[in-house]
PDB file of C-alpha atoms and ligand atoms in Angstrom:
ATOM      1  CA  MET A   1     -20.551  -1.321  17.800  1.00  0.00           C
ATOM      2  CA  THR A   2     -16.931  -2.261  17.964  1.00  0.00           C
ATOM      3  CA  VAL A   3     -14.266   0.135  19.143  1.00  0.00           C
ATOM      4  CA  GLN A   4     -12.846   1.952  16.136  1.00  0.00           C
ATOM      5  CA  MET A   5     -11.524   5.182  17.587  1.00  0.00           C
ATOM      6  CA  ALA A   6      -8.123   5.726  19.208  1.00  0.00           C
ATOM      7  CA  VAL A   7      -6.719   8.760  20.990  1.00  0.00           C
ATOM      8  CA  VAL A   8      -2.963   9.169  20.875  1.00  0.00           C
ATOM      9  CA  PRO A   9      -1.623  11.873  23.227  1.00  0.00           C
ATOM     10  CA  VAL A  10       1.594  13.311  21.810  1.00  0.00           C
ATOM     11  CA  ALA A  11       1.637  16.745  23.542  1.00  0.00           C
ATOM     12  CA  GLY A  12       4.374  15.990  26.176  1.00  0.00           C
ATOM     13  CA  ARG A  13       7.556  18.119  25.830  1.00  0.00           C
ATOM     14  CA  GLY A  14      10.047  15.256  26.234  1.00  0.00           C
ATOM     15  CA  THR A  15      12.122  17.123  28.789  1.00  0.00           C
ATOM     16  CA  ARG A  16      13.777  13.884  29.848  1.00  0.00           C
ATOM     17  CA  LEU A  17      15.246  13.614  26.372  1.00  0.00           C
ATOM     18  CA  LEU A  18      16.955  16.990  26.006  1.00  0.00           C
ATOM     19  CA  PRO A  19      18.678  18.172  23.919  1.00  0.00           C
ATOM     20  CA  LEU A  20      17.557  15.412  21.509  1.00  0.00           C
ATOM     21  CA  ALA A  21      13.868  16.297  21.659  1.00  0.00           C
ATOM     22  CA  LYS A  22      14.254  20.082  21.882  1.00  0.00           C
ATOM     23  CA  SER A  23      13.059  20.929  18.325  1.00  0.00           C
ATOM     24  CA  GLN A  24      11.658  17.526  17.175  1.00  0.00           C
ATOM     25  CA  PRO A  25       8.808  15.613  18.768  1.00  0.00           C
ATOM     26  CA  LYS A  26      10.027  12.710  20.880  1.00  0.00           C
ATOM     27  CA  GLU A  27       7.379  10.592  19.152  1.00  0.00           C
ATOM     28  CA  MET A  28       9.317  11.161  15.870  1.00  0.00           C
ATOM     29  CA  LEU A  29      12.616   9.804  17.157  1.00  0.00           C
ATOM     30  CA  PRO A  30      13.815   6.825  15.138  1.00  0.00           C
ATOM     31  CA  VAL A  31      13.739   3.355  16.612  1.00  0.00           C
ATOM     32  CA  GLY A  32      15.317   1.152  13.959  1.00  0.00           C
ATOM     33  CA  ARG A  33      13.818   2.090  10.524  1.00  0.00           C
ATOM     34  CA  LYS A  34      10.713   3.998  11.708  1.00  0.00           C
ATOM     35  CA  PRO A  35       9.754   6.864  14.007  1.00  0.00           C
ATOM     36  CA  VAL A  36       8.147   5.652  17.240  1.00  0.00           C
ATOM     37  CA  VAL A  37       4.738   6.993  16.448  1.00  0.00           C
ATOM     38  CA  GLN A  38       4.574   5.047  13.154  1.00  0.00           C
ATOM     39  CA  TYR A  39       4.873   1.777  15.086  1.00  0.00           C
ATOM     40  CA  VAL A  40       2.059   2.958  17.471  1.00  0.00           C
ATOM     41  CA  VAL A  41      -0.244   3.712  14.476  1.00  0.00           C
ATOM     42  CA  GLU A  42       0.573   0.394  12.776  1.00  0.00           C
ATOM     43  CA  GLU A  43      -0.097  -1.578  15.984  1.00  0.00           C
ATOM     44  CA  LEU A  44      -3.447   0.229  16.367  1.00  0.00           C
ATOM     45  CA  ALA A  45      -4.396  -0.408  12.705  1.00  0.00           C
ATOM     46  CA  ARG A  46      -3.687  -4.162  13.096  1.00  0.00           C
ATOM     47  CA  CYS A  47      -6.038  -4.170  16.099  1.00  0.00           C
ATOM     48  CA  GLY A  48      -8.934  -2.791  14.199  1.00  0.00           C
ATOM     49  CA  VAL A  49      -8.702   0.977  14.803  1.00  0.00           C
ATOM     50  CA  SER A  50      -9.862   3.069  11.796  1.00  0.00           C
ATOM     51  CA  ARG A  51     -10.064   6.554  13.176  1.00  0.00           C
ATOM     52  CA  LEU A  52      -7.176   8.125  15.073  1.00  0.00           C
ATOM     53  CA  LEU A  53      -7.091  11.396  16.948  1.00  0.00           C
ATOM     54  CA  PHE A  54      -3.656  12.847  17.884  1.00  0.00           C
ATOM     55  CA  VAL A  55      -3.720  15.263  20.824  1.00  0.00           C
ATOM     56  CA  THR A  56      -0.778  17.442  19.857  1.00  0.00           C
ATOM     57  CA  GLY A  57       0.954  20.508  21.289  1.00  0.00           C
ATOM     58  CA  PRO A  58       3.526  23.065  20.310  1.00  0.00           C
ATOM     59  CA  GLY A  59       6.371  21.847  17.984  1.00  0.00           C
ATOM     60  CA  LYS A  60       4.526  18.615  16.955  1.00  0.00           C
ATOM     61  CA  THR A  61       3.683  19.349  13.287  1.00  0.00           C
ATOM     62  CA  ALA A  62       6.254  16.830  12.063  1.00  0.00           C
ATOM     63  CA  ILE A  63       3.834  14.116  13.185  1.00  0.00           C
ATOM     64  CA  GLU A  64       1.050  15.544  11.003  1.00  0.00           C
ATOM     65  CA  ASN A  65       3.445  15.774   8.099  1.00  0.00           C
ATOM     66  CA  HIS A  66       4.558  12.253   8.588  1.00  0.00           C
ATOM     67  CA  PHE A  67       1.148  10.777   8.119  1.00  0.00           C
ATOM     68  CA  ASP A  68       0.246  12.988   5.098  1.00  0.00           C
ATOM     69  CA  ILE A  69       0.315  11.535   1.583  1.00  0.00           C
ATOM     70  CA  ASP A  70       3.413  13.105   0.051  1.00  0.00           C
ATOM     71  CA  ALA A  71       2.614  13.299  -3.657  1.00  0.00           C
ATOM     72  CA  GLU A  72       5.716  15.244  -4.384  1.00  0.00           C
ATOM     73  CA  LEU A  73       8.029  12.586  -2.915  1.00  0.00           C
ATOM     74  CA  ILE A  74       6.099   9.758  -4.593  1.00  0.00           C
ATOM     75  CA  ALA A  75       6.514  11.585  -7.981  1.00  0.00           C
ATOM     76  CA  HIS A  76      10.218  12.155  -7.364  1.00  0.00           C
ATOM     77  CA  LEU A  77      10.775   8.402  -6.572  1.00  0.00           C
ATOM     78  CA  ARG A  78       8.954   7.472  -9.795  1.00  0.00           C
ATOM     79  CA  GLU A  79      10.810  10.051 -11.939  1.00  0.00           C
ATOM     80  CA  THR A  80      14.181   9.030 -10.606  1.00  0.00           C
ATOM     81  CA  GLY A  81      13.557   5.258 -11.103  1.00  0.00           C
ATOM     82  CA  LYS A  82      13.337   4.443  -7.381  1.00  0.00           C
ATOM     83  CA  GLU A  83       9.956   2.669  -7.553  1.00  0.00           C
ATOM     84  CA  GLU A  84      11.195   0.006  -5.084  1.00  0.00           C
ATOM     85  CA  LEU A  85      11.289   2.673  -2.304  1.00  0.00           C
ATOM     86  CA  LEU A  86       7.553   3.377  -2.774  1.00  0.00           C
ATOM     87  CA  GLU A  87       6.872   0.412  -0.561  1.00  0.00           C
ATOM     88  CA  GLU A  88       8.462   2.383   2.331  1.00  0.00           C
ATOM     89  CA  LEU A  89       5.588   4.931   1.988  1.00  0.00           C
ATOM     90  CA  ALA A  90       2.819   2.308   1.889  1.00  0.00           C
ATOM     91  CA  PHE A  91       1.890   3.290   5.534  1.00  0.00           C
ATOM     92  CA  GLU A  92       0.603   6.614   4.087  1.00  0.00           C
ATOM     93  CA  ARG A  93      -2.231   4.684   2.471  1.00  0.00           C
ATOM     94  CA  ALA A  94      -3.260   2.764   5.618  1.00  0.00           C
ATOM     95  CA  ASP A  95      -7.061   2.536   6.024  1.00  0.00           C
ATOM     96  CA  ILE A  96      -7.108   5.162   8.795  1.00  0.00           C
ATOM     97  CA  GLU A  97      -8.740   8.566   9.028  1.00  0.00           C
ATOM     98  CA  TYR A  98      -6.627  11.068  11.025  1.00  0.00           C
ATOM     99  CA  PHE A  99      -7.816  13.846  13.231  1.00  0.00           C
ATOM    100  CA  TYR A 100      -5.812  16.369  15.241  1.00  0.00           C
ATOM    101  CA  THR A 101      -6.605  18.538  18.189  1.00  0.00           C
ATOM    102  CA  ARG A 102      -4.313  20.548  20.509  1.00  0.00           C
ATOM    103  CA  GLN A 103      -3.792  20.385  24.246  1.00  0.00           C
ATOM    104  CA  ARG A 104      -3.435  24.160  24.731  1.00  0.00           C
ATOM    105  CA  ARG A 105      -2.116  24.001  28.292  1.00  0.00           C
ATOM    106  CA  GLN A 106       0.159  21.322  29.735  1.00  0.00           C
ATOM    107  CA  LEU A 107      -2.059  20.078  32.517  1.00  0.00           C
ATOM    108  CA  GLY A 108      -1.243  16.384  32.401  1.00  0.00           C
ATOM    109  CA  LEU A 109      -2.183  13.146  30.638  1.00  0.00           C
ATOM    110  CA  GLY A 110      -5.772  13.112  32.016  1.00  0.00           C
ATOM    111  CA  HIS A 111      -6.232  16.605  30.674  1.00  0.00           C
ATOM    112  CA  ALA A 112      -4.814  15.595  27.242  1.00  0.00           C
ATOM    113  CA  VAL A 113      -7.410  12.834  27.035  1.00  0.00           C
ATOM    114  CA  LEU A 114     -10.159  15.168  28.115  1.00  0.00           C
ATOM    115  CA  CYS A 115      -9.187  17.414  25.165  1.00  0.00           C
ATOM    116  CA  ALA A 116     -10.416  14.465  22.903  1.00  0.00           C
ATOM    117  CA  LYS A 117     -13.953  14.661  24.194  1.00  0.00           C
ATOM    118  CA  ALA A 118     -15.598  16.829  21.573  1.00  0.00           C
ATOM    119  CA  VAL A 119     -14.067  14.755  18.748  1.00  0.00           C
ATOM    120  CA  VAL A 120     -14.731  11.326  20.274  1.00  0.00           C
ATOM    121  CA  GLY A 121     -18.250  12.060  21.403  1.00  0.00           C
ATOM    122  CA  ARG A 122     -20.176   9.336  23.194  1.00  0.00           C
ATOM    123  CA  GLU A 123     -18.411   6.238  21.739  1.00  0.00           C
ATOM    124  CA  PRO A 124     -15.892   3.841  23.303  1.00  0.00           C
ATOM    125  CA  PHE A 125     -12.308   4.466  22.435  1.00  0.00           C
ATOM    126  CA  VAL A 126      -8.669   3.326  22.855  1.00  0.00           C
ATOM    127  CA  VAL A 127      -5.900   5.473  24.362  1.00  0.00           C
ATOM    128  CA  ALA A 128      -2.385   4.608  23.226  1.00  0.00           C
ATOM    129  CA  LEU A 129       0.501   6.768  24.535  1.00  0.00           C
ATOM    130  CA  GLY A 130       2.602   7.958  21.568  1.00  0.00           C
ATOM    131  CA  ASP A 131       5.937   7.352  23.201  1.00  0.00           C
ATOM    132  CA  SER A 132       5.503   3.649  23.964  1.00  0.00           C
ATOM    133  CA  MET A 133       5.575   0.622  21.555  1.00  0.00           C
ATOM    134  CA  ILE A 134       4.258  -2.747  22.565  1.00  0.00           C
ATOM    135  CA  GLY A 135       6.173  -5.805  21.344  1.00  0.00           C
ATOM    136  CA  LEU A 136       9.241  -6.036  19.168  1.00  0.00           C
ATOM    137  CA  HIS A 137       8.486  -4.018  15.922  1.00  0.00           C
ATOM    138  CA  ALA A 138       5.050  -3.315  17.560  1.00  0.00           C
ATOM    139  CA  GLN A 139       3.630  -6.681  16.602  1.00  0.00           C
ATOM    140  CA  SER A 140       1.484  -6.944  19.751  1.00  0.00           C
ATOM    141  CA  ARG A 141      -2.231  -7.520  19.464  1.00  0.00           C
ATOM    142  CA  VAL A 142      -2.929  -6.734  23.101  1.00  0.00           C
ATOM    143  CA  VAL A 143      -5.181  -3.830  22.167  1.00  0.00           C
ATOM    144  CA  ARG A 144      -7.387  -6.327  20.254  1.00  0.00           C
ATOM    145  CA  VAL A 145      -7.564  -8.536  23.319  1.00  0.00           C
ATOM    146  CA  MET A 146      -8.382  -5.503  25.401  1.00  0.00           C
ATOM    147  CA  ILE A 147     -11.143  -4.370  22.973  1.00  0.00           C
ATOM    148  CA  ASP A 148     -12.598  -7.902  23.033  1.00  0.00           C
ATOM    149  CA  GLN A 149     -12.607  -7.937  26.861  1.00  0.00           C
ATOM    150  CA  PHE A 150     -14.223  -4.508  26.908  1.00  0.00           C
ATOM    151  CA  GLU A 151     -17.025  -5.608  24.631  1.00  0.00           C
ATOM    152  CA  GLU A 152     -17.632  -9.040  26.261  1.00  0.00           C
ATOM    153  CA  THR A 153     -17.619  -7.895  29.876  1.00  0.00           C
ATOM    154  CA  GLY A 154     -19.271  -4.501  29.750  1.00  0.00           C
ATOM    155  CA  ALA A 155     -16.378  -2.929  31.592  1.00  0.00           C
ATOM    156  CA  ASP A 156     -15.964   0.872  31.611  1.00  0.00           C
ATOM    157  CA  ALA A 157     -12.181   0.656  31.405  1.00  0.00           C
ATOM    158  CA  VAL A 158      -9.575  -1.968  30.373  1.00  0.00           C
ATOM    159  CA  VAL A 159      -5.882  -1.150  31.116  1.00  0.00           C
ATOM    160  CA  ALA A 160      -2.779  -2.973  29.947  1.00  0.00           C
ATOM    161  CA  LEU A 161      -0.469  -3.875  32.775  1.00  0.00           C
ATOM    162  CA  GLU A 162       3.130  -5.084  32.962  1.00  0.00           C
ATOM    163  CA  GLU A 163       5.233  -6.501  35.761  1.00  0.00           C
ATOM    164  CA  VAL A 164       8.010  -3.942  36.648  1.00  0.00           C
ATOM    165  CA  PRO A 165      10.967  -4.162  39.095  1.00  0.00           C
ATOM    166  CA  LEU A 166      10.100  -2.962  42.611  1.00  0.00           C
ATOM    167  CA  GLU A 167      12.431   0.061  42.373  1.00  0.00           C
ATOM    168  CA  ASP A 168      10.561   1.325  39.286  1.00  0.00           C
ATOM    169  CA  VAL A 169       7.025   1.422  40.716  1.00  0.00           C
ATOM    170  CA  VAL A 170       7.437   5.147  41.647  1.00  0.00           C
ATOM    171  CA  ARG A 171       7.457   5.926  37.843  1.00  0.00           C
ATOM    172  CA  TYR A 172       4.123   4.333  36.912  1.00  0.00           C
ATOM    173  CA  GLY A 173       0.445   3.938  37.712  1.00  0.00           C
ATOM    174  CA  ILE A 174       0.232   0.832  39.941  1.00  0.00           C
ATOM    175  CA  ALA A 175      -2.679  -1.618  40.008  1.00  0.00           C
ATOM    176  CA  VAL A 176      -4.339  -3.126  42.995  1.00  0.00           C
ATOM    177  CA  PRO A 177      -6.013  -6.428  41.927  1.00  0.00           C
ATOM    178  CA  ARG A 178      -9.422  -7.241  43.453  1.00  0.00           C
ATOM    179  CA  ASP A 179      -8.873 -11.046  43.848  1.00  0.00           C
ATOM    180  CA  GLY A 180      -5.540 -12.078  42.503  1.00  0.00           C
ATOM    181  CA  ALA A 181      -3.856 -11.197  39.262  1.00  0.00           C
ATOM    182  CA  ALA A 182      -4.667 -13.687  36.490  1.00  0.00           C
ATOM    183  CA  GLU A 183      -4.212 -12.871  32.733  1.00  0.00           C
ATOM    184  CA  VAL A 184      -7.277 -10.673  32.899  1.00  0.00           C
ATOM    185  CA  PHE A 185      -8.491  -9.501  36.281  1.00  0.00           C
ATOM    186  CA  GLU A 186     -10.635  -6.810  37.998  1.00  0.00           C
ATOM    187  CA  LEU A 187      -8.967  -3.851  39.644  1.00  0.00           C
ATOM    188  CA  ALA A 188      -9.829  -2.749  43.199  1.00  0.00           C
ATOM    189  CA  ASP A 189      -7.719   0.466  42.822  1.00  0.00           C
ATOM    190  CA  LEU A 190      -5.050   2.202  40.880  1.00  0.00           C
ATOM    191  CA  ILE A 191      -2.383   4.527  42.406  1.00  0.00           C
ATOM    192  CA  GLU A 192      -0.367   6.970  40.291  1.00  0.00           C
ATOM    193  CA  LYS A 193       3.364   6.847  41.084  1.00  0.00           C
ATOM    194  CA  PRO A 194       3.085   5.498  44.709  1.00  0.00           C
ATOM    195  CA  ALA A 195       5.765   6.254  47.243  1.00  0.00           C
ATOM    196  CA  MET A 196       8.121   3.362  48.015  1.00  0.00           C
ATOM    197  CA  GLY A 197       6.440   2.787  51.375  1.00  0.00           C
ATOM    198  CA  GLU A 198       2.924   2.296  49.967  1.00  0.00           C
ATOM    199  CA  VAL A 199       3.536  -0.078  47.029  1.00  0.00           C
ATOM    200  CA  PRO A 200       0.400  -2.234  46.495  1.00  0.00           C
ATOM    201  CA  SER A 201       1.850  -4.461  43.711  1.00  0.00           C
ATOM    202  CA  THR A 202       4.434  -4.314  40.915  1.00  0.00           C
ATOM    203  CA  LEU A 203       1.886  -4.253  38.085  1.00  0.00           C
ATOM    204  CA  ALA A 204       2.263  -1.044  36.206  1.00  0.00           C
ATOM    205  CA  VAL A 205      -0.082   0.641  33.770  1.00  0.00           C
ATOM    206  CA  ALA A 206       1.511   0.038  30.325  1.00  0.00           C
ATOM    207  CA  ALA A 207       0.497   2.849  27.863  1.00  0.00           C
ATOM    208  CA  ARG A 208      -2.668   1.218  26.434  1.00  0.00           C
ATOM    209  CA  TYR A 209      -6.323   1.717  27.671  1.00  0.00           C
ATOM    210  CA  VAL A 210      -9.859   1.132  26.383  1.00  0.00           C
ATOM    211  CA  PHE A 211     -12.582   3.400  27.815  1.00  0.00           C
ATOM    212  CA  SER A 212     -16.334   3.966  27.627  1.00  0.00           C
ATOM    213  CA  PRO A 213     -17.149   7.739  27.336  1.00  0.00           C
ATOM    214  CA  ARG A 214     -17.913   7.665  31.115  1.00  0.00           C
ATOM    215  CA  ILE A 215     -14.219   8.375  31.541  1.00  0.00           C
ATOM    216  CA  PHE A 216     -14.813  11.950  30.248  1.00  0.00           C
ATOM    217  CA  ASP A 217     -17.266  12.688  33.038  1.00  0.00           C
ATOM    218  CA  CYS A 218     -14.628  11.459  35.571  1.00  0.00           C
ATOM    219  CA  LEU A 219     -11.833  13.416  33.925  1.00  0.00           C
ATOM    220  CA  ALA A 220     -13.945  16.612  34.052  1.00  0.00           C
ATOM    221  CA  ARG A 221     -14.234  16.187  37.869  1.00  0.00           C
ATOM    222  CA  THR A 222     -10.589  15.033  38.516  1.00  0.00           C
ATOM    223  CA  ALA A 223      -8.596  17.586  40.482  1.00  0.00           C
ATOM    224  CA  PRO A 224      -4.855  17.915  39.893  1.00  0.00           C
ATOM    225  CA  GLY A 225      -2.984  15.039  41.547  1.00  0.00           C
ATOM    226  CA  LYS A 226       0.644  13.697  41.372  1.00  0.00           C
ATOM    227  CA  ASN A 227       3.010  16.472  40.227  1.00  0.00           C
ATOM    228  CA  GLY A 228       0.085  18.934  40.090  1.00  0.00           C
ATOM    229  CA  GLU A 229      -1.251  17.284  36.879  1.00  0.00           C
ATOM    230  CA  ILE A 230      -4.655  15.981  36.068  1.00  0.00           C
ATOM    231  CA  GLN A 231      -3.935  12.258  36.050  1.00  0.00           C
ATOM    232  CA  LEU A 232      -5.753   9.673  33.908  1.00  0.00           C
ATOM    233  CA  THR A 233      -5.069   7.133  36.681  1.00  0.00           C
ATOM    234  CA  ASP A 234      -7.171   9.277  39.143  1.00  0.00           C
ATOM    235  CA  ALA A 235     -10.081   9.325  36.681  1.00  0.00           C
ATOM    236  CA  ILE A 236      -9.985   5.561  36.357  1.00  0.00           C
ATOM    237  CA  ARG A 237      -9.928   5.308  40.159  1.00  0.00           C
ATOM    238  CA  MET A 238     -13.109   7.422  40.258  1.00  0.00           C
ATOM    239  CA  LEU A 239     -14.757   4.899  37.913  1.00  0.00           C
ATOM    240  CA  ILE A 240     -13.855   2.092  40.310  1.00  0.00           C
ATOM    241  CA  GLN A 241     -15.150   4.103  43.270  1.00  0.00           C
ATOM    242  CA  GLN A 242     -18.464   4.558  41.440  1.00  0.00           C
ATOM    243  CA  GLY A 243     -18.737   0.756  41.298  1.00  0.00           C
ATOM    244  CA  ARG A 244     -17.890   0.495  37.589  1.00  0.00           C
ATOM    245  CA  LYS A 245     -15.961  -2.498  36.324  1.00  0.00           C
ATOM    246  CA  VAL A 246     -12.324  -1.830  35.464  1.00  0.00           C
ATOM    247  CA  LEU A 247     -10.167  -4.673  34.166  1.00  0.00           C
ATOM    248  CA  GLY A 248      -6.437  -5.126  33.818  1.00  0.00           C
ATOM    249  CA  VAL A 249      -4.921  -7.252  30.970  1.00  0.00           C
ATOM    250  CA  ARG A 250      -1.360  -8.383  31.533  1.00  0.00           C
ATOM    251  CA  LEU A 251       1.254  -8.098  28.873  1.00  0.00           C
ATOM    252  CA  SER A 252       3.013 -11.363  28.040  1.00  0.00           C
ATOM    253  CA  ALA A 253       6.792 -11.463  27.809  1.00  0.00           C
ATOM    254  CA  GLU A 254       6.750 -11.147  24.051  1.00  0.00           C
ATOM    255  CA  GLN A 255       4.436  -8.139  24.297  1.00  0.00           C
ATOM    256  CA  ARG A 256       6.866  -6.142  26.396  1.00  0.00           C
ATOM    257  CA  ARG A 257       6.597  -2.386  26.339  1.00  0.00           C
ATOM    258  CA  PHE A 258       9.402  -0.286  24.766  1.00  0.00           C
ATOM    259  CA  ASP A 259       9.203   3.220  26.064  1.00  0.00           C
ATOM    260  CA  ILE A 260      11.347   6.101  24.740  1.00  0.00           C
ATOM    261  CA  GLY A 261      10.613   8.418  27.655  1.00  0.00           C
ATOM    262  CA  ASN A 262      14.195   8.454  28.854  1.00  0.00           C
ATOM    263  CA  PHE A 263      17.622   7.845  27.365  1.00  0.00           C
ATOM    264  CA  GLN A 264      18.174   4.467  28.967  1.00  0.00           C
ATOM    265  CA  SER A 265      14.930   2.975  27.673  1.00  0.00           C
ATOM    266  CA  TYR A 266      15.321   4.783  24.317  1.00  0.00           C
ATOM    267  CA  PHE A 267      18.812   3.335  23.786  1.00  0.00           C
ATOM    268  CA  GLU A 268      17.560  -0.148  24.677  1.00  0.00           C
ATOM    269  CA  ALA A 269      14.622   0.092  22.328  1.00  0.00           C
ATOM    270  CA  PHE A 270      16.756   1.209  19.451  1.00  0.00           C
ATOM    271  CA  VAL A 271      19.289  -1.557  19.951  1.00  0.00           C
ATOM    272  CA  ASP A 272      16.619  -4.251  20.304  1.00  0.00           C
ATOM    273  CA  PHE A 273      14.706  -3.152  17.236  1.00  0.00           C
ATOM    274  CA  ALA A 274      17.963  -2.775  15.176  1.00  0.00           C
ATOM    275  CA  LEU A 275      19.172  -6.180  16.177  1.00  0.00           C
ATOM    276  CA  ALA A 276      15.860  -7.699  14.973  1.00  0.00           C
ATOM    277  CA  ASP A 277      16.078  -5.827  11.634  1.00  0.00           C
ATOM    278  CA  PRO A 278      15.622  -8.398   8.820  1.00  0.00           C
ATOM    279  CA  GLN A 279      18.399  -6.831   6.639  1.00  0.00           C
ATOM    280  CA  CYS A 280      20.894  -5.253   9.136  1.00  0.00           C
ATOM    281  CA  GLY A 281      20.294  -7.234  12.357  1.00  0.00           C
ATOM    282  CA  ARG A 282      22.798 -10.015  11.779  1.00  0.00           C
ATOM    283  CA  ALA A 283      25.659  -7.695  10.780  1.00  0.00           C
ATOM    284  CA  LEU A 284      24.932  -5.388  13.730  1.00  0.00           C
ATOM    285  CA  ARG A 285      24.978  -8.345  16.083  1.00  0.00           C
ATOM    286  CA  GLU A 286      28.421  -9.302  14.697  1.00  0.00           C
ATOM    287  CA  HIS A 287      29.670  -5.771  15.025  1.00  0.00           C
ATOM    288  CA  LEU A 288      28.501  -5.549  18.670  1.00  0.00           C
ATOM    289  CA  ARG A 289      30.071  -8.864  19.512  1.00  0.00           C
ATOM    290  CA  GLU A 290      33.440  -7.769  18.145  1.00  0.00           C
ATOM    291  CA  TRP A 291      33.196  -4.309  19.617  1.00  0.00           C
ATOM    292  CA  LEU A 292      32.306  -5.674  23.110  1.00  0.00           C
ATOM    293  CA  ALA A 293      35.126  -8.199  22.949  1.00  0.00           C
ATOM    294  CA  ALA A 294      37.648  -5.538  21.931  1.00  0.00           C
ATOM    295  CA  THR A 295      36.480  -2.999  24.580  1.00  0.00           C
ATOM    296  CA  GLU A 296      36.360  -5.483  27.440  1.00  0.00           C
ATOM    297  CA  GLU A 297      40.113  -5.016  27.752  1.00  0.00           C
ATOM    298  CA  ALA A 298      40.128  -1.196  27.210  1.00  0.00           C
ATOM    299  CA  PRO A 299      36.614   0.338  27.959  1.00  0.00           C
ATOM    300  CA  PRO A 300      36.145   3.411  25.619  1.00  0.00           C
ATOM    301  CA  CYS A 301      34.387   5.421  28.268  1.00  0.00           C
ATOM    302  CA  SER A 302      36.939   5.180  30.991  1.00  0.00           C
TER     303      SER A 302
HETATM  304  C1  G1P B 401       1.987   7.739  32.325  1.00  0.00           C
HETATM  305  C2  G1P B 401       0.848   7.299  33.288  1.00  0.00           C
HETATM  306  C3  G1P B 401       1.243   6.164  34.112  1.00  0.00           C
HETATM  307  C4  G1P B 401       1.664   4.976  33.247  1.00  0.00           C
HETATM  308  C5  G1P B 401       2.864   5.470  32.367  1.00  0.00           C
HETATM  309  C6  G1P B 401       3.264   4.398  31.367  1.00  0.00           C
HETATM  310  O1  G1P B 401       3.039   8.192  33.115  1.00  0.00           O
HETATM  311  O2  G1P B 401       0.481   8.446  34.102  1.00  0.00           O
HETATM  312  O3  G1P B 401       0.122   5.737  34.959  1.00  0.00           O
HETATM  313  O4  G1P B 401       2.139   3.932  34.045  1.00  0.00           O
HETATM  314  O5  G1P B 401       2.335   6.623  31.553  1.00  0.00           O
HETATM  315  O6  G1P B 401       2.249   3.953  30.567  1.00  0.00           O
HETATM  316  P1  G1P B 401       4.142   9.203  32.442  1.00  0.00           P
HETATM  317  O7  G1P B 401       5.165   8.274  31.754  1.00  0.00           O
HETATM  318  O8  G1P B 401       3.461  10.198  31.637  1.00  0.00           O
HETATM  319  O9  G1P B 401       4.835   9.830  33.678  1.00  0.00           O
END
């Protein structure tokens, strides 16, 4: 049976994006023409996911509303002769069944995934973090590659990994390869947000995972770790310690991860997506070029 289920944790408060994310979910922030979470769902649909469980929390109902079929809006567009805009709502009809559950206490990413257990049951599943897009306009098929690896090798976990600058390793789960790091390789260990002195590599966990249901047994036994939270990384580590196979799949350059978890990366993602917009990209590029040239002499922020 191929992997059809994805769990998308969206319960995090987005405190690094205040005041922007105070009363709207960070996953609903616009990047170019779409909210972040729509790119995530479209990426998963292209990779074969047909059932999707959001693990939500307080203040996240806008996400549920976004994926509803809005009959009133459709009727309004028809009545007012704006049929051409119906295409913008085509995503509502994607061949996906949506499920929602709540993380009722903020105990960390591992705990959020554990909240999915009753709905997922004993089948394999994808985890895709709702605040990270892979590839420009989310065109990446890395999740498909990960599912294929999972099925071919009998691994219990496959994680996406990306090369990050040395100074950034303290922000990520960091992989320890077993024998060298090819495109796909086996992990000997994973360390959540290592201190600078104990950096085993610069390969960071990149927001996409495929798991067998064994991960739930590990999560249930995982004690709070970094920042007092139940860490998904620690549960994967437990799988490795049990002798289970855990693989890493490296993101290629064109599959780079866009994360909106802080303002710097959010601004960069917005600019990159807007510059690649088929209708507005060219004009925006021109505008930026002129603006940068004009402000080189008199910087507006000084
Ligand atoms: C989480 C994971 C971390 C991973 C990161 C990006 O961290 O705990 O291992 O590298 O997502 O996918 P967070 O961004 O929630 O601090």
